[in-house]
Amino acid sequence: MSSKEFDVNGTDYKIVITEQVISHVNNLKNLYNAAYEDPESFEDVSSEISTTINEIASTVEPEAEDSDLDGIIQEIIKAVDNKAEEIKKELEGKPAKKPKSKK
């Protein structure tokens, strides 16, 4: 778990990046992709997108202003993507465990 502080429209926000936040962000990205690939499905997924955005925004301190929502979501997506990249690099940097030799 890590926290991220960022500024949107002059307001300082803070979020703790938990597994739940990561899950919501990944779900949101999948919903965006679905709407992008099939614009006719946008009406079907728009309420899910809105719900997911509100769930993500509810984890931010202080409470998110509606006018800041787009910027907040963009910052959180970047933070989650950066965290995923850090984890990937960390895993790639570790040598593979050697099997224990049996004697």
PDB file of C-alpha atoms in Angstrom:
ATOM      1  CA  MET A   1       0.000   0.000   0.000  1.00  0.00           C
ATOM      2  CA  SER A   2       1.236   3.471  -0.780  1.00  0.00           C
ATOM      3  CA  SER A   3      -0.199   6.939  -0.749  1.00  0.00           C
ATOM      4  CA  LYS A   4      -0.113   9.565  -3.438  1.00  0.00           C
ATOM      5  CA  GLU A   5      -0.565  13.303  -3.092  1.00  0.00           C
ATOM      6  CA  PHE A   6      -1.452  15.457  -6.070  1.00  0.00           C
ATOM      7  CA  ASP A   7      -2.848  18.860  -6.962  1.00  0.00           C
ATOM      8  CA  VAL A   8      -5.910  19.389  -9.119  1.00  0.00           C
ATOM      9  CA  ASN A   9      -7.094  22.944  -9.826  1.00  0.00           C
ATOM     10  CA  GLY A  10      -5.250  24.267  -6.775  1.00  0.00           C
ATOM     11  CA  THR A  11      -6.589  21.693  -4.311  1.00  0.00           C
ATOM     12  CA  ASP A  12      -4.228  19.168  -2.732  1.00  0.00           C
ATOM     13  CA  TYR A  13      -5.680  15.660  -2.698  1.00  0.00           C
ATOM     14  CA  LYS A  14      -4.387  12.468  -1.161  1.00  0.00           C
ATOM     15  CA  ILE A  15      -5.243   8.849  -1.870  1.00  0.00           C
ATOM     16  CA  VAL A  16      -4.057   5.579  -0.399  1.00  0.00           C
ATOM     17  CA  ILE A  17      -3.553   3.111  -3.220  1.00  0.00           C
ATOM     18  CA  THR A  18      -5.095  -0.118  -1.984  1.00  0.00           C
ATOM     19  CA  GLU A  19      -5.936  -3.330  -3.809  1.00  0.00           C
ATOM     20  CA  GLN A  20      -9.536  -2.090  -4.006  1.00  0.00           C
ATOM     21  CA  VAL A  21      -8.484   1.200  -5.644  1.00  0.00           C
ATOM     22  CA  ILE A  22      -6.289  -0.712  -8.100  1.00  0.00           C
ATOM     23  CA  SER A  23      -9.210  -3.016  -8.894  1.00  0.00           C
ATOM     24  CA  HIS A  24     -11.545  -0.052  -9.485  1.00  0.00           C
ATOM     25  CA  VAL A  25      -8.991   1.663 -11.743  1.00  0.00           C
ATOM     26  CA  ASN A  26      -8.464  -1.497 -13.802  1.00  0.00           C
ATOM     27  CA  ASN A  27     -12.237  -1.935 -14.086  1.00  0.00           C
ATOM     28  CA  LEU A  28     -12.603   1.693 -15.193  1.00  0.00           C
ATOM     29  CA  LYS A  29      -9.919   1.264 -17.847  1.00  0.00           C
ATOM     30  CA  ASN A  30     -11.707  -1.847 -19.137  1.00  0.00           C
ATOM     31  CA  LEU A  31     -15.013   0.051 -19.269  1.00  0.00           C
ATOM     32  CA  TYR A  32     -13.366   2.936 -21.145  1.00  0.00           C
ATOM     33  CA  ASN A  33     -11.899   0.457 -23.642  1.00  0.00           C
ATOM     34  CA  ALA A  34     -15.264  -1.236 -24.122  1.00  0.00           C
ATOM     35  CA  ALA A  35     -16.951   2.109 -24.799  1.00  0.00           C
ATOM     36  CA  TYR A  36     -14.137   3.170 -27.143  1.00  0.00           C
ATOM     37  CA  GLU A  37     -14.165  -0.065 -29.143  1.00  0.00           C
ATOM     38  CA  ASP A  38     -17.942  -0.101 -29.463  1.00  0.00           C
ATOM     39  CA  PRO A  39     -19.347   3.439 -29.212  1.00  0.00           C
ATOM     40  CA  GLU A  40     -22.879   2.077 -29.457  1.00  0.00           C
ATOM     41  CA  SER A  41     -22.336   0.300 -26.136  1.00  0.00           C
ATOM     42  CA  PHE A  42     -21.507   3.568 -24.375  1.00  0.00           C
ATOM     43  CA  GLU A  43     -25.037   3.953 -23.033  1.00  0.00           C
ATOM     44  CA  ASP A  44     -24.816   0.464 -21.573  1.00  0.00           C
ATOM     45  CA  VAL A  45     -21.528   1.084 -19.767  1.00  0.00           C
ATOM     46  CA  SER A  46     -21.871   4.790 -18.930  1.00  0.00           C
ATOM     47  CA  SER A  47     -23.644   4.155 -15.626  1.00  0.00           C
ATOM     48  CA  GLU A  48     -20.967   1.604 -14.676  1.00  0.00           C
ATOM     49  CA  ILE A  49     -18.276   4.153 -15.584  1.00  0.00           C
ATOM     50  CA  SER A  50     -19.995   6.784 -13.433  1.00  0.00           C
ATOM     51  CA  THR A  51     -20.374   4.402 -10.495  1.00  0.00           C
ATOM     52  CA  THR A  52     -16.740   3.315 -10.712  1.00  0.00           C
ATOM     53  CA  ILE A  53     -15.527   6.927 -10.917  1.00  0.00           C
ATOM     54  CA  ASN A  54     -17.568   7.787  -7.821  1.00  0.00           C
ATOM     55  CA  GLU A  55     -16.194   4.770  -5.950  1.00  0.00           C
ATOM     56  CA  ILE A  56     -12.631   5.809  -6.783  1.00  0.00           C
ATOM     57  CA  ALA A  57     -13.308   9.459  -5.913  1.00  0.00           C
ATOM     58  CA  SER A  58     -14.778   8.473  -2.539  1.00  0.00           C
ATOM     59  CA  THR A  59     -11.326   7.250  -1.454  1.00  0.00           C
ATOM     60  CA  VAL A  60      -9.730  10.684  -1.947  1.00  0.00           C
ATOM     61  CA  GLU A  61      -9.149  13.192   0.843  1.00  0.00           C
ATOM     62  CA  PRO A  62     -10.489  15.840   1.032  1.00  0.00           C
ATOM     63  CA  GLU A  63     -13.824  15.022  -0.595  1.00  0.00           C
ATOM     64  CA  ALA A  64     -13.535  15.469  -4.356  1.00  0.00           C
ATOM     65  CA  GLU A  65     -15.152  18.495  -5.951  1.00  0.00           C
ATOM     66  CA  ASP A  66     -17.238  17.688  -9.038  1.00  0.00           C
ATOM     67  CA  SER A  67     -15.197  20.178 -11.069  1.00  0.00           C
ATOM     68  CA  ASP A  68     -11.994  18.327 -10.127  1.00  0.00           C
ATOM     69  CA  LEU A  69     -13.266  14.811 -10.832  1.00  0.00           C
ATOM     70  CA  ASP A  70     -11.731  14.400 -14.283  1.00  0.00           C
ATOM     71  CA  GLY A  71      -8.301  15.563 -13.128  1.00  0.00           C
ATOM     72  CA  ILE A  72      -8.474  13.426  -9.982  1.00  0.00           C
ATOM     73  CA  ILE A  73      -9.313  10.287 -11.956  1.00  0.00           C
ATOM     74  CA  GLN A  74      -6.473  10.992 -14.402  1.00  0.00           C
ATOM     75  CA  GLU A  75      -3.994  11.410 -11.526  1.00  0.00           C
ATOM     76  CA  ILE A  76      -5.183   8.222  -9.818  1.00  0.00           C
ATOM     77  CA  ILE A  77      -4.927   6.210 -13.050  1.00  0.00           C
ATOM     78  CA  LYS A  78      -1.353   7.526 -13.499  1.00  0.00           C
ATOM     79  CA  ALA A  79      -0.495   6.647  -9.891  1.00  0.00           C
ATOM     80  CA  VAL A  80      -1.849   3.102 -10.246  1.00  0.00           C
ATOM     81  CA  ASP A  81      -0.042   2.614 -13.565  1.00  0.00           C
ATOM     82  CA  ASN A  82       3.215   3.877 -12.009  1.00  0.00           C
ATOM     83  CA  LYS A  83       2.772   1.545  -9.032  1.00  0.00           C
ATOM     84  CA  ALA A  84       2.191  -1.402 -11.381  1.00  0.00           C
ATOM     85  CA  GLU A  85       5.355  -0.471 -13.299  1.00  0.00           C
ATOM     86  CA  GLU A  86       7.363  -0.291 -10.049  1.00  0.00           C
ATOM     87  CA  ILE A  87       6.158  -3.737  -9.029  1.00  0.00           C
ATOM     88  CA  LYS A  88       6.964  -5.134 -12.472  1.00  0.00           C
ATOM     89  CA  LYS A  89      10.511  -3.716 -12.357  1.00  0.00           C
ATOM     90  CA  GLU A  90      10.974  -5.020  -8.838  1.00  0.00           C
ATOM     91  CA  LEU A  91       9.914  -8.501  -9.876  1.00  0.00           C
ATOM     92  CA  GLU A  92      12.100  -8.446 -12.980  1.00  0.00           C
ATOM     93  CA  GLY A  93      15.085  -7.306 -10.924  1.00  0.00           C
ATOM     94  CA  LYS A  94      14.934 -10.166  -8.468  1.00  0.00           C
ATOM     95  CA  PRO A  95      16.869 -13.260  -9.443  1.00  0.00           C
ATOM     96  CA  ALA A  96      14.776 -16.364  -9.845  1.00  0.00           C
ATOM     97  CA  LYS A  97      14.813 -18.561  -6.787  1.00  0.00           C
ATOM     98  CA  LYS A  98      17.136 -21.467  -7.149  1.00  0.00           C
ATOM     99  CA  PRO A  99      15.586 -24.805  -6.360  1.00  0.00           C
ATOM    100  CA  LYS A 100      16.973 -26.273  -3.174  1.00  0.00           C
ATOM    101  CA  SER A 101      19.212 -29.207  -3.891  1.00  0.00           C
ATOM    102  CA  LYS A 102      18.161 -32.447  -2.312  1.00  0.00           C
ATOM    103  CA  LYS A 103      20.853 -34.404  -0.548  1.00  0.00           C
TER     104      LYS A 103
END
